[in-house]
Amino acid sequence: MCGIVGIVGREAVAQRLFDGLKRLEYRGYDSAGICTVQNGEFERRRAEGKLENLARELTVEPLYGDVGIAHTRWATHGAPTVDNAHPHIAGPVALVHNGIIENFKPLRDELLADGRKFLSETDSEVVAHLVAREIERGASPTDAVATVLPRLHGAFAIAFLFKDYPDQIIGARMGAPLTVGYGQGENYLGSDALALAPLTQKIAYLEEGDWAVVERDRIQIYDRANQPVTRVIVESGASSARIEKGNYRHYMQKEIFEQPIVVAQTLQSYVRPFEGKVALPDFDFDLSTVNRVTIVACGTSFYAGMVAKYWFEQFARVPVDIDVASEFRYRQPVLEPGGLALFISQSGETADTLAALRHAREEGQVIAVVVNVPTSSMAREADLLLPTHAGPEIGVASTKAFTCQLAVLAALAANLARAKGRMSEEEEREIVAHLQEAPEAMNLALGHDDDIAQHAHLVAPARDVLYLGRGPDYPMALEGALKLKEISYIHAEGYAAGEMKHGPIALIDDLVPVIVLAPSGPLFEKTVSNMQEVRARGGKIILISDAKGLAEAGDGCVATIEMPEVHPLIAPLVYAVPVQLLAYHVAVAKGTDVDQPRNLAKSVTVE
Ligand code: G6P
């Protein structure tokens, strides 16, 4: 995720743009930049790394001008270098962009063929060139933007600045947030209300496909059909302590819907799609010497680890132990030389996991950490730091951090398999291709939000709920049950479908909803047999499968939820979506506090 701020001001904007970036720094801090217009020319300062580096640049070479745009970057396309830092300039246009332009490659090829020169490796720069080309052909900024926006596929929030039109900024959004702010004789754009909080409390959230021409004394918003629209102006009430929910009702809902984007962003760091290779950040030990992996985590992160155990064993043929952190330290685990101890945590601060990490280090293990907060304690203590780029997760029940953890773990398993010589180049290419399909498949899964909301009434009255799955869908059943417990306070159990007959089947009656996760594939038939055992005893089944699976086994279920048909590798990422949405809608139906469920905390810093 990246942060965007723009000001069409009455006085110098650079310092205020910089202050806005500071408030967005949680969204990314690979590089940052500001561009203003001074005397009909662009003036730009950019710096790699944290904002303090940009601050230094601005001290050495101050920036003037009363209109400008600014950006803090979380690198997606292209390394976090100064050249790749935003704002990008193409002729008369400067731009900052948050998101991914999925069709940037053909657009770039088209522009290259047109003789245009690129100065960065980013997807964003193509947009600047497209708009610049329109303006150079005589279009106004408004017409140029209106022409170019429909050509962009993917998710974006963009702010455009024009050298020859210093009285306006144009902002556009599709799949990434953007707000406009209303001031006294000046107006603003920002990624969220938090960024604009010191400038104004009067903001409007742009809706999907909206774009806005922001001038000093007016803001005109257009919808995706280029029709002028009005959006409600609200009092943001944002303070520096808060991150906004945008148009969503709850942070958890927002975070569930962000998943395709943040998983794509995370994958950018771990796969090289054009080469068909997986990749890891730099580290200085030899992965091929790893002879055992010990995974330790808590809560949802633990279930990500359980899924990863299947992958490490299947792909790399390396034995895996897995423990919840609170048990690990106290069972005197045998940790031998050559062991990689892998800790998974959203916050990087969970006390049990941190203590387990330190114990593993004392026992001579190499420490790998999959973590969402790159400045956290666990991140600082890692030998191999594997960041998830989920962005700040506010909802206490983890959602997007979980699927980003899965993305990183799948890539790590493939890296390990390659290092151990257990995966051919062809197999690696296939894994990369399947991982690249995950964000779009998750998008399709999100498309079933309305159906899932309808099914929530089947679950909301229940006292007990069972979730069943096999293979990697067994931990997904556990995660589904945990989500439901956490936010709806309904007792739920996840079970390995084949283990049902050894006990839990005694619980089945027509009051117990049974959620079955069964993507079609190698384990489908066995899972369905276990499902029939439930049905024969009057259990109310909600089957989550793809069209093929539902056609084979959907009859007689009280409800079915259709997922896209995907490769088994990415099924856990995709099936996370319906179990999260089901828990969410049940909680909403029950009227619980979705984002701050009772007795829970986001970061558990006590043992
Ligand atoms: C708390 C949260 C869970 C989270 C767990 C582990 O219990 O409520 O959502 O999964 O901590 O947190 P971590 O930050 O280590 O992933």
Coordinates of C-alpha atoms and ligand atoms in Angstrom, one line a residue:
M1 CA 0.0 0.0 0.0
C2 CA 1.1 3.5 -0.6
G3 CA 0.0 6.8 0.7
I4 CA -1.1 9.8 -1.3
V5 CA -1.6 13.5 -0.4
G6 CA -2.3 16.5 -2.7
I7 CA -2.9 20.1 -1.9
V8 CA -4.2 22.9 -4.2
G9 CA -3.3 25.7 -1.7
R10 CA -3.2 29.4 -1.1
E11 CA 0.4 29.2 0.3
A12 CA 3.4 27.0 0.3
V13 CA 2.4 23.3 0.4
A14 CA 5.7 21.3 0.8
Q15 CA 5.7 21.2 4.6
R16 CA 2.1 20.3 4.8
L17 CA 2.4 17.6 2.2
F18 CA 5.3 16.2 4.2
D19 CA 3.2 16.2 7.4
G20 CA 0.5 14.3 5.5
L21 CA 3.0 11.7 4.4
K22 CA 4.1 11.3 8.0
R23 CA 0.5 10.4 8.9
L24 CA 0.4 7.8 6.1
E25 CA 3.8 6.3 6.8
Y26 CA 2.1 3.2 8.1
R27 CA 1.1 2.5 4.5
G28 CA 4.6 2.2 3.2
Y29 CA 8.0 3.7 3.7
D30 CA 10.2 2.3 1.0
S31 CA 10.6 5.7 -0.6
A32 CA 8.8 9.0 -0.6
G33 CA 8.6 12.1 -2.8
I34 CA 6.9 15.4 -3.3
C35 CA 6.3 17.4 -6.5
T36 CA 5.1 21.0 -6.8
V37 CA 4.7 23.5 -9.6
Q38 CA 6.9 26.6 -9.4
N39 CA 6.9 29.2 -12.1
G40 CA 5.4 26.9 -14.6
E41 CA 7.9 24.0 -14.0
F42 CA 7.8 20.9 -11.9
E43 CA 10.0 20.8 -8.9
R44 CA 10.5 17.4 -7.3
R45 CA 12.3 15.9 -4.3
R46 CA 12.4 12.1 -3.8
A47 CA 14.3 9.9 -1.4
E48 CA 14.8 6.2 -0.9
G49 CA 13.8 4.8 2.5
K50 CA 12.1 6.5 5.4
L51 CA 10.6 9.9 5.4
E52 CA 13.4 11.3 7.4
N53 CA 15.5 10.9 4.2
L54 CA 13.0 13.0 2.3
A55 CA 13.1 15.5 5.1
R56 CA 16.8 15.9 4.7
E57 CA 16.4 16.4 1.0
L58 CA 13.9 19.1 1.6
T59 CA 16.2 20.8 4.1
V60 CA 19.1 20.9 1.7
E61 CA 16.9 21.9 -1.2
P62 CA 13.6 23.4 -0.1
L63 CA 10.6 23.1 -2.3
Y64 CA 8.3 26.0 -3.0
G65 CA 5.0 26.3 -4.8
D66 CA 1.3 26.3 -3.7
V67 CA 0.1 23.2 -5.5
G68 CA 1.6 19.8 -5.1
I69 CA 1.3 16.0 -4.7
A70 CA 3.2 13.6 -2.4
H71 CA 3.6 9.9 -2.0
T72 CA 4.9 7.4 0.4
R73 CA 5.7 4.1 -1.3
W74 CA 5.4 0.4 -0.6
A75 CA 7.2 -0.9 -3.5
T76 CA 5.3 -3.2 -5.9
H77 CA 6.7 -2.9 -9.4
G78 CA 10.4 -2.0 -9.2
A79 CA 12.8 -1.9 -6.3
P80 CA 12.5 1.0 -3.8
T81 CA 15.1 3.2 -5.5
V82 CA 14.9 7.0 -6.1
D83 CA 14.2 6.4 -9.8
N84 CA 11.2 4.3 -8.9
A85 CA 10.0 6.7 -6.2
H86 CA 6.9 8.7 -6.9
P87 CA 5.9 11.3 -8.1
H88 CA 6.7 10.2 -11.7
I89 CA 6.9 12.9 -14.4
A90 CA 6.1 12.5 -18.1
G91 CA 6.3 15.8 -20.0
P92 CA 3.5 18.0 -18.7
V93 CA 2.2 15.5 -16.1
A94 CA 3.3 14.3 -12.7
L95 CA 1.6 11.5 -10.9
V96 CA 1.4 9.6 -7.6
H97 CA -0.2 6.1 -7.6
N98 CA -1.3 3.6 -5.0
G99 CA -2.2 0.2 -6.3
I100 CA -1.3 -2.0 -9.3
I101 CA -1.9 -1.4 -13.0
E102 CA -2.3 -5.0 -14.0
N103 CA -2.1 -4.3 -17.8
F104 CA 0.9 -2.0 -17.5
K105 CA 3.0 -4.4 -19.7
P106 CA 0.9 -4.0 -22.9
L107 CA 0.4 -0.3 -22.2
R108 CA 4.2 0.1 -21.7
D109 CA 4.9 -1.7 -25.0
E110 CA 2.4 0.5 -26.8
L111 CA 4.0 3.6 -25.4
L112 CA 7.6 2.4 -26.2
A113 CA 6.5 1.7 -29.7
D114 CA 5.3 5.3 -29.7
G115 CA 8.8 6.4 -28.9
R116 CA 8.2 7.3 -25.3
K117 CA 11.1 6.9 -22.8
F118 CA 10.6 5.4 -19.4
L119 CA 12.7 6.4 -16.4
S120 CA 11.5 3.9 -13.9
E121 CA 10.5 0.2 -13.6
T122 CA 7.1 1.0 -12.1
D123 CA 3.7 0.2 -13.5
S124 CA 2.7 3.8 -12.5
E125 CA 4.8 5.6 -15.0
V126 CA 2.7 4.2 -17.9
V127 CA -0.3 6.2 -16.6
A128 CA 1.7 9.4 -16.5
H129 CA 2.8 8.8 -20.2
L130 CA -0.7 7.9 -21.3
V131 CA -2.1 11.2 -19.9
A132 CA 0.9 13.2 -21.1
R133 CA 0.3 11.9 -24.6
E134 CA -3.3 13.0 -24.6
I135 CA -2.3 16.5 -23.4
E136 CA 0.4 16.7 -26.0
R137 CA -2.2 15.9 -28.6
G138 CA -4.2 18.9 -27.4
A139 CA -6.6 17.5 -24.8
S140 CA -7.3 19.3 -21.5
P141 CA -6.3 17.6 -18.3
T142 CA -9.9 16.6 -17.6
D143 CA -10.4 15.1 -21.0
A144 CA -7.0 13.4 -20.9
V145 CA -7.7 11.7 -17.6
A146 CA -11.3 10.8 -18.7
T147 CA -9.8 9.1 -21.8
V148 CA -7.1 7.2 -20.0
L149 CA -8.9 5.9 -16.9
P150 CA -11.0 3.3 -18.8
R151 CA -7.8 1.8 -20.2
L152 CA -6.4 1.0 -16.8
H153 CA -7.0 -2.5 -15.3
G154 CA -6.3 -3.2 -11.7
A155 CA -6.5 -1.3 -8.5
F156 CA -5.5 2.3 -8.2
A157 CA -5.7 5.6 -6.4
I158 CA -4.0 8.3 -8.4
A159 CA -3.3 12.0 -8.1
F160 CA -2.2 14.0 -11.2
L161 CA -0.5 17.3 -11.3
F162 CA -0.2 19.4 -14.4
K163 CA 2.7 21.8 -15.2
D164 CA 0.6 24.1 -17.3
Y165 CA -2.5 24.0 -15.1
P166 CA -1.3 24.9 -11.6
D167 CA -4.8 25.5 -10.3
Q168 CA -5.8 21.9 -10.1
I169 CA -5.0 18.4 -9.2
I170 CA -7.0 15.4 -10.5
G171 CA -7.6 12.3 -8.4
A172 CA -9.1 9.0 -9.4
R173 CA -9.9 5.8 -7.6
M174 CA -10.7 2.2 -8.5
G175 CA -10.1 -0.5 -5.8
A176 CA -7.8 1.7 -3.7
P177 CA -9.1 4.4 -1.4
L178 CA -9.0 8.1 -2.0
T179 CA -10.7 11.0 -0.2
V180 CA -11.1 14.6 -1.1
G181 CA -10.9 17.3 1.6
Y182 CA -12.6 20.7 1.7
G183 CA -10.7 23.7 3.1
Q184 CA -10.9 27.4 3.3
G185 CA -9.9 28.7 -0.2
E186 CA -7.9 25.5 -0.7
N187 CA -8.7 21.8 -1.2
Y188 CA -7.1 18.5 -0.8
L189 CA -6.7 14.8 -1.8
G190 CA -5.5 12.0 0.5
S191 CA -5.4 8.3 0.9
D192 CA -7.5 8.5 4.0
A193 CA -9.0 11.0 6.5
L194 CA -6.0 10.5 8.7
A195 CA -3.7 12.1 6.2
L196 CA -6.0 15.1 5.9
A197 CA -6.9 15.4 9.5
P198 CA -4.7 18.5 10.3
L199 CA -5.8 20.2 7.1
T200 CA -9.6 19.6 7.3
Q201 CA -12.2 17.5 8.9
K202 CA -14.6 18.0 5.9
I203 CA -14.0 15.1 3.6
A204 CA -15.8 13.0 1.0
Y205 CA -14.9 9.4 0.2
L206 CA -14.6 8.8 -3.5
E207 CA -16.5 5.7 -4.7
E208 CA -15.3 3.0 -7.0
G209 CA -14.5 4.5 -10.4
D210 CA -14.9 8.1 -9.2
W211 CA -12.5 10.8 -10.2
A212 CA -12.3 14.4 -9.0
V213 CA -11.0 17.7 -10.3
V214 CA -9.7 19.5 -7.2
E215 CA -9.3 23.3 -7.5
R216 CA -8.8 25.9 -4.8
D217 CA -12.5 26.9 -4.5
R218 CA -14.3 23.8 -5.8
I219 CA -14.1 20.1 -6.2
Q220 CA -16.0 18.4 -9.0
I221 CA -16.4 14.7 -8.7
Y222 CA -17.3 12.5 -11.7
D223 CA -18.4 8.9 -11.7
R224 CA -16.9 6.1 -13.9
A225 CA -19.3 7.1 -16.7
N226 CA -17.8 10.6 -16.5
Q227 CA -21.1 12.0 -15.1
P228 CA -20.8 14.8 -12.5
V229 CA -21.9 13.4 -9.1
T230 CA -22.0 14.6 -5.6
R231 CA -20.6 12.5 -2.7
V232 CA -21.6 13.1 0.9
I233 CA -19.3 15.4 2.8
V234 CA -18.7 14.1 6.3
E235 CA -16.9 15.3 9.4
S236 CA -14.0 12.9 9.5
G237 CA -13.3 13.1 13.2
A238 CA -9.9 11.6 12.3
S239 CA -7.1 12.1 14.7
S240 CA -3.5 10.9 14.4
A241 CA -4.5 7.9 16.5
R242 CA -7.0 6.6 14.0
I243 CA -7.0 4.8 10.7
E244 CA -10.2 5.2 8.6
K245 CA -12.7 2.5 7.6
G246 CA -13.6 4.3 4.3
N247 CA -16.9 3.2 3.0
Y248 CA -16.9 0.0 5.0
R249 CA -19.0 -0.7 8.1
H250 CA -16.2 -2.4 10.0
Y251 CA -12.4 -2.6 9.7
M252 CA -12.7 -6.3 9.5
Q253 CA -14.9 -6.0 6.4
K254 CA -12.5 -3.5 4.8
E255 CA -9.6 -5.8 5.5
I256 CA -11.4 -8.8 4.1
F257 CA -12.0 -6.9 0.9
E258 CA -8.4 -5.6 0.7
Q259 CA -7.1 -9.1 0.4
P260 CA -6.7 -9.4 -3.3
I261 CA -4.6 -6.2 -3.4
V262 CA -2.5 -6.9 -0.4
V263 CA -1.8 -10.5 -1.4
A264 CA -0.8 -9.2 -4.8
Q265 CA 1.5 -6.7 -3.2
T266 CA 3.0 -9.3 -0.9
L267 CA 3.6 -11.6 -3.8
Q268 CA 5.5 -8.9 -5.6
S269 CA 8.3 -9.4 -3.1
Y270 CA 8.4 -13.2 -3.4
V271 CA 7.8 -14.1 -7.0
R272 CA 9.3 -12.9 -10.3
P273 CA 6.4 -13.7 -12.6
F274 CA 8.2 -12.9 -15.9
E275 CA 11.1 -15.3 -15.0
G276 CA 8.8 -17.9 -13.4
K277 CA 10.9 -17.8 -10.2
V278 CA 10.2 -17.5 -6.5
A279 CA 12.5 -15.2 -4.6
L280 CA 13.4 -14.3 -1.0
P281 CA 14.8 -11.2 0.6
D282 CA 18.6 -11.3 1.1
F283 CA 19.9 -13.4 3.9
D284 CA 23.2 -15.0 4.7
F285 CA 22.8 -18.7 5.2
D286 CA 22.4 -21.6 2.9
L287 CA 18.8 -22.8 2.7
S288 CA 19.9 -26.2 1.3
T289 CA 21.4 -27.0 4.7
V290 CA 18.0 -26.9 6.4
N291 CA 17.1 -30.4 7.5
R292 CA 14.0 -29.6 9.7
V293 CA 11.6 -26.7 10.0
T294 CA 10.0 -25.9 13.4
I295 CA 7.0 -23.6 13.0
V296 CA 5.8 -21.7 16.0
A297 CA 2.9 -19.1 16.2
C298 CA -0.4 -18.3 17.9
G299 CA -4.0 -18.0 16.9
T300 CA -4.7 -17.4 13.2
S301 CA -0.9 -17.2 12.5
F302 CA -0.6 -20.7 13.8
Y303 CA -3.2 -22.0 11.3
A304 CA -1.2 -20.3 8.5
G305 CA 1.7 -22.4 9.8
M306 CA -0.4 -25.5 9.8
V307 CA -1.1 -25.0 6.1
A308 CA 2.6 -24.3 5.5
K309 CA 3.5 -27.7 7.0
Y310 CA 1.7 -29.4 4.2
W311 CA 3.6 -27.3 1.6
F312 CA 7.0 -27.7 3.2
E313 CA 6.7 -31.4 3.3
Q314 CA 5.0 -31.8 -0.1
F315 CA 7.4 -29.6 -2.0
A316 CA 10.7 -29.6 -0.1
R317 CA 10.4 -33.0 1.5
V318 CA 11.7 -31.4 4.8
P319 CA 10.2 -32.7 8.0
V320 CA 8.2 -30.1 9.9
D321 CA 7.2 -29.7 13.6
I322 CA 4.6 -27.2 14.5
D323 CA 3.5 -25.9 17.9
V324 CA 1.5 -23.1 19.4
A325 CA 4.0 -20.8 21.0
S326 CA 2.6 -21.1 24.5
E327 CA 3.3 -24.9 24.4
F328 CA 6.5 -24.9 22.5
R329 CA 8.9 -23.6 25.2
Y330 CA 7.6 -25.8 27.9
R331 CA 7.7 -29.2 26.2
Q332 CA 11.5 -29.2 25.9
P333 CA 11.5 -29.6 22.1
V334 CA 14.5 -31.2 20.5
L335 CA 16.1 -28.6 18.3
E336 CA 19.1 -30.0 16.4
P337 CA 21.7 -28.2 14.3
G338 CA 20.5 -27.5 10.7
G339 CA 17.0 -26.6 12.0
L340 CA 15.2 -23.6 10.7
A341 CA 12.8 -22.2 13.4
L342 CA 10.0 -20.2 11.7
F343 CA 7.9 -17.8 13.6
I344 CA 4.7 -16.3 12.1
S345 CA 3.0 -13.2 13.6
Q346 CA 0.9 -10.3 12.3
S347 CA 2.1 -8.0 15.0
G348 CA 5.6 -9.3 15.6
E349 CA 5.0 -8.6 19.3
T350 CA 3.0 -11.6 20.6
A351 CA 4.8 -12.4 23.8
D352 CA 4.6 -16.2 23.6
T353 CA 5.9 -16.3 20.1
L354 CA 8.7 -13.8 20.9
A355 CA 9.7 -15.9 23.9
A356 CA 9.7 -19.0 21.8
L357 CA 11.8 -17.3 19.2
R358 CA 14.4 -16.3 21.8
H359 CA 14.4 -19.9 23.1
A360 CA 15.0 -21.3 19.6
R361 CA 17.9 -18.9 19.1
E362 CA 19.5 -20.0 22.3
E363 CA 19.1 -23.6 21.0
G364 CA 21.1 -22.7 17.9
Q365 CA 18.3 -22.5 15.4
V366 CA 18.3 -20.2 12.4
I367 CA 15.4 -17.8 12.9
A368 CA 13.0 -17.0 10.1
V369 CA 10.1 -14.6 10.8
V370 CA 6.9 -14.0 8.8
V371 CA 5.6 -10.7 10.1
N372 CA 3.3 -7.9 9.2
V373 CA 4.9 -5.1 11.3
P374 CA 8.4 -4.7 9.9
T375 CA 9.6 -2.6 12.8
S376 CA 8.4 -5.1 15.4
S377 CA 10.5 -7.0 17.9
M378 CA 10.3 -10.3 16.0
A379 CA 11.3 -8.5 12.8
R380 CA 14.4 -7.1 14.5
E381 CA 15.5 -10.4 15.8
A382 CA 15.2 -12.4 12.6
D383 CA 18.0 -13.9 10.5
L384 CA 15.6 -14.2 7.6
L385 CA 12.9 -11.5 7.7
L386 CA 9.9 -12.3 5.5
P387 CA 7.5 -9.3 5.6
T388 CA 3.9 -9.6 4.7
H389 CA 2.6 -6.4 3.0
A390 CA -0.9 -6.5 4.4
G391 CA -0.8 -3.0 5.7
P392 CA -2.1 -2.1 9.2
E393 CA -4.7 -4.6 10.4
I394 CA -7.1 -2.9 12.8
G395 CA -9.8 -5.6 13.2
V396 CA -8.8 -7.8 16.1
A397 CA -9.8 -10.9 14.1
S398 CA -6.9 -11.4 11.7
T399 CA -7.9 -11.7 8.0
K400 CA -5.7 -10.1 5.4
A401 CA -2.6 -10.7 7.5
F402 CA -3.5 -14.4 7.4
T403 CA -3.8 -14.7 3.6
C404 CA -0.6 -12.7 3.2
Q405 CA 1.1 -15.1 5.5
L406 CA -0.1 -17.9 3.3
A407 CA 1.3 -16.2 0.2
V408 CA 4.7 -15.8 1.8
L409 CA 4.8 -19.3 3.2
A410 CA 3.9 -20.9 -0.2
A411 CA 6.8 -18.9 -1.7
L412 CA 9.1 -19.9 1.1
A413 CA 8.2 -23.6 0.6
A414 CA 9.0 -23.3 -3.0
N415 CA 12.3 -21.6 -2.2
L416 CA 13.2 -24.3 0.1
A417 CA 12.3 -27.0 -2.4
R418 CA 14.5 -25.3 -5.0
A419 CA 17.4 -25.0 -2.6
K420 CA 17.1 -28.7 -1.7
G421 CA 17.0 -29.6 -5.4
R422 CA 13.5 -31.1 -5.0
M423 CA 11.8 -28.9 -7.6
S424 CA 12.4 -28.6 -11.3
E425 CA 12.4 -25.2 -13.1
E426 CA 9.1 -26.3 -14.7
E427 CA 7.5 -27.0 -11.4
E428 CA 8.7 -23.7 -10.0
R429 CA 7.3 -21.9 -13.0
E430 CA 3.9 -23.6 -12.4
I431 CA 3.9 -22.6 -8.7
V432 CA 4.6 -19.0 -9.6
A433 CA 1.8 -19.0 -12.1
H434 CA -0.7 -20.5 -9.6
L435 CA 0.4 -18.0 -7.0
Q436 CA -0.1 -15.2 -9.4
E437 CA -3.7 -16.4 -10.0
A438 CA -4.6 -16.1 -6.3
P439 CA -5.6 -12.4 -6.1
E440 CA -8.0 -12.7 -9.0
A441 CA -9.5 -15.9 -7.6
M442 CA -9.9 -14.1 -4.2
N443 CA -11.7 -11.3 -6.0
L444 CA -14.1 -13.8 -7.4
A445 CA -14.6 -15.3 -4.0
L446 CA -15.4 -11.9 -2.6
G447 CA -18.1 -11.6 -5.3
H448 CA -20.2 -14.1 -3.3
D449 CA -20.4 -11.7 -0.3
D450 CA -24.2 -11.2 -0.8
D451 CA -24.9 -15.0 -0.9
I452 CA -22.8 -15.5 2.2
A453 CA -24.7 -12.7 4.0
Q454 CA -27.9 -14.5 3.1
H455 CA -26.6 -17.8 4.6
A456 CA -25.6 -16.1 7.9
H457 CA -29.1 -16.6 9.2
L458 CA -28.6 -20.4 9.1
V459 CA -25.6 -20.1 11.5
A460 CA -26.5 -17.1 13.7
P461 CA -29.0 -19.0 15.9
A462 CA -26.7 -22.0 16.4
R463 CA -25.1 -22.8 19.7
D464 CA -22.4 -25.1 18.2
V465 CA -21.0 -25.1 14.7
L466 CA -18.6 -27.6 13.1
Y467 CA -16.2 -27.0 10.3
L468 CA -14.7 -29.9 8.3
G469 CA -11.9 -30.1 5.8
R470 CA -9.1 -32.4 4.8
G471 CA -5.4 -31.8 3.9
P472 CA -4.7 -28.0 3.9
D473 CA -8.4 -27.4 4.2
Y474 CA -8.3 -28.9 7.7
P475 CA -6.4 -25.9 9.1
M476 CA -8.8 -23.8 7.1
A477 CA -11.6 -25.5 9.0
L478 CA -9.8 -24.6 12.2
E479 CA -9.4 -21.0 11.1
G480 CA -13.1 -20.8 10.1
A481 CA -14.1 -22.0 13.5
L482 CA -11.7 -19.6 15.2
K483 CA -13.1 -16.6 13.2
L484 CA -16.7 -17.6 14.2
K485 CA -15.8 -18.0 17.8
E486 CA -13.8 -14.7 18.0
I487 CA -16.4 -12.4 16.6
S488 CA -19.8 -14.1 17.0
Y489 CA -19.2 -15.9 20.3
I490 CA -20.7 -19.1 18.9
H491 CA -18.9 -22.3 20.0
A492 CA -17.3 -23.7 16.9
E493 CA -14.9 -26.6 16.2
G494 CA -12.7 -27.3 13.2
Y495 CA -12.1 -30.9 12.6
A496 CA -10.3 -33.1 10.1
A497 CA -13.2 -34.5 8.1
G498 CA -11.9 -38.1 8.4
E499 CA -11.6 -37.8 12.2
M500 CA -15.3 -36.9 12.6
K501 CA -16.3 -40.5 13.1
H502 CA -14.0 -40.8 16.1
G503 CA -16.1 -38.5 18.3
P504 CA -17.6 -35.3 17.1
I505 CA -20.2 -37.1 15.0
A506 CA -21.9 -37.7 18.3
L507 CA -22.7 -33.9 18.4
I508 CA -24.6 -34.0 15.1
D509 CA -28.2 -33.2 15.1
D510 CA -30.4 -30.9 13.1
L511 CA -29.4 -27.9 15.3
V512 CA -25.7 -28.1 14.4
P513 CA -24.7 -26.4 11.2
V514 CA -21.7 -28.2 9.6
I515 CA -19.6 -26.1 7.2
V516 CA -17.7 -28.3 4.8
L517 CA -14.7 -27.0 2.9
A518 CA -14.2 -29.2 -0.1
P519 CA -12.6 -27.9 -3.3
S520 CA -12.7 -30.4 -6.1
G521 CA -9.4 -32.1 -6.3
P522 CA -7.5 -35.1 -4.9
L523 CA -9.3 -35.1 -1.4
F524 CA -12.8 -34.2 -2.6
E525 CA -14.3 -37.6 -2.7
K526 CA -13.1 -38.6 0.7
T527 CA -14.3 -35.3 2.2
V528 CA -17.7 -35.8 0.6
S529 CA -18.0 -39.3 2.1
N530 CA -17.5 -37.8 5.5
M531 CA -20.1 -35.1 4.7
Q532 CA -22.6 -37.9 3.8
E533 CA -22.0 -39.4 7.2
V534 CA -23.1 -36.1 8.7
R535 CA -26.1 -35.8 6.4
A536 CA -27.2 -39.3 7.2
R537 CA -27.5 -38.1 10.9
G538 CA -29.6 -35.0 10.1
G539 CA -26.7 -32.5 10.1
K540 CA -27.4 -29.2 8.3
I541 CA -24.6 -28.9 5.7
I542 CA -23.3 -25.7 4.2
L543 CA -20.9 -26.9 1.4
I544 CA -18.2 -24.6 0.1
S545 CA -16.8 -25.9 -3.1
D546 CA -16.4 -25.0 -6.8
A547 CA -19.0 -25.5 -9.5
K548 CA -17.8 -29.0 -10.2
G549 CA -17.8 -30.0 -6.6
L550 CA -21.2 -28.4 -6.0
A551 CA -22.7 -30.2 -9.0
E552 CA -21.4 -33.5 -7.6
A553 CA -22.3 -33.1 -4.0
G554 CA -24.4 -30.0 -3.5
D555 CA -27.8 -31.7 -3.4
G556 CA -29.3 -32.0 0.0
C557 CA -27.2 -29.2 1.5
V558 CA -29.0 -26.4 3.3
A559 CA -26.8 -24.0 1.5
T560 CA -23.9 -24.0 -1.0
I561 CA -21.2 -21.3 -1.5
E562 CA -19.5 -21.4 -4.9
M563 CA -15.8 -20.7 -5.2
P564 CA -13.8 -20.4 -8.4
E565 CA -12.1 -23.7 -9.4
V566 CA -8.4 -23.2 -8.4
H567 CA -5.2 -25.2 -8.1
P568 CA -5.0 -26.9 -4.7
L569 CA -1.9 -24.8 -3.8
I570 CA -4.0 -21.6 -3.7
A571 CA -7.2 -23.1 -2.4
P572 CA -6.4 -22.1 1.2
L573 CA -6.0 -18.4 0.1
V574 CA -9.3 -18.5 -1.7
Y575 CA -11.3 -20.5 0.8
A576 CA -10.2 -18.1 3.6
V577 CA -12.5 -15.6 2.0
P578 CA -15.9 -17.4 2.5
V579 CA -15.1 -18.5 6.1
Q580 CA -14.1 -14.9 7.0
L581 CA -17.2 -13.5 5.3
L582 CA -19.5 -16.1 7.0
A583 CA -18.1 -15.3 10.4
Y584 CA -18.4 -11.6 9.7
H585 CA -22.0 -11.7 8.6
V586 CA -23.0 -14.0 11.5
A587 CA -21.4 -11.5 13.9
V588 CA -23.2 -8.6 12.2
A589 CA -26.5 -10.5 12.4
K590 CA -25.9 -11.1 16.1
G591 CA -24.9 -7.5 16.7
T592 CA -21.6 -8.2 18.3
D593 CA -18.7 -5.8 18.2
V594 CA -17.0 -7.1 15.1
D595 CA -13.8 -5.1 15.3
Q596 CA -13.3 -5.3 19.0
P597 CA -14.7 -8.5 20.2
R598 CA -15.0 -9.0 23.9
N599 CA -12.0 -10.3 25.9
L600 CA -9.7 -10.2 22.9
A601 CA -6.8 -7.9 21.9
K602 CA -5.0 -7.4 18.7
S603 CA -1.5 -7.7 20.0
V604 CA -1.1 -10.0 23.0
T605 CA 1.9 -9.0 24.8
V606 CA 1.4 -11.1 27.9
E607 CA 2.2 -14.8 28.2
Ligands
G6P1 C1 -4.4 -12.4 19.1 C2 -5.3 -11.9 17.9 C3 -5.4 -13.0 16.9 C4 -4.0 -13.3 16.4 C5 -3.1 -13.8 17.6 C6 -1.7 -13.9 17.2 O1 -5.0 -13.4 19.7 O2 -6.6 -11.6 18.4 O3 -6.1 -12.5 15.8 O4 -4.0 -14.3 15.4 O5 -3.1 -12.8 18.6 O6 -1.2 -12.6 16.9 P1 0.1 -12.4 16.0 O7 0.2 -10.9 16.0 O8 1.3 -13.0 16.7 O9 -0.2 -12.9 14.7

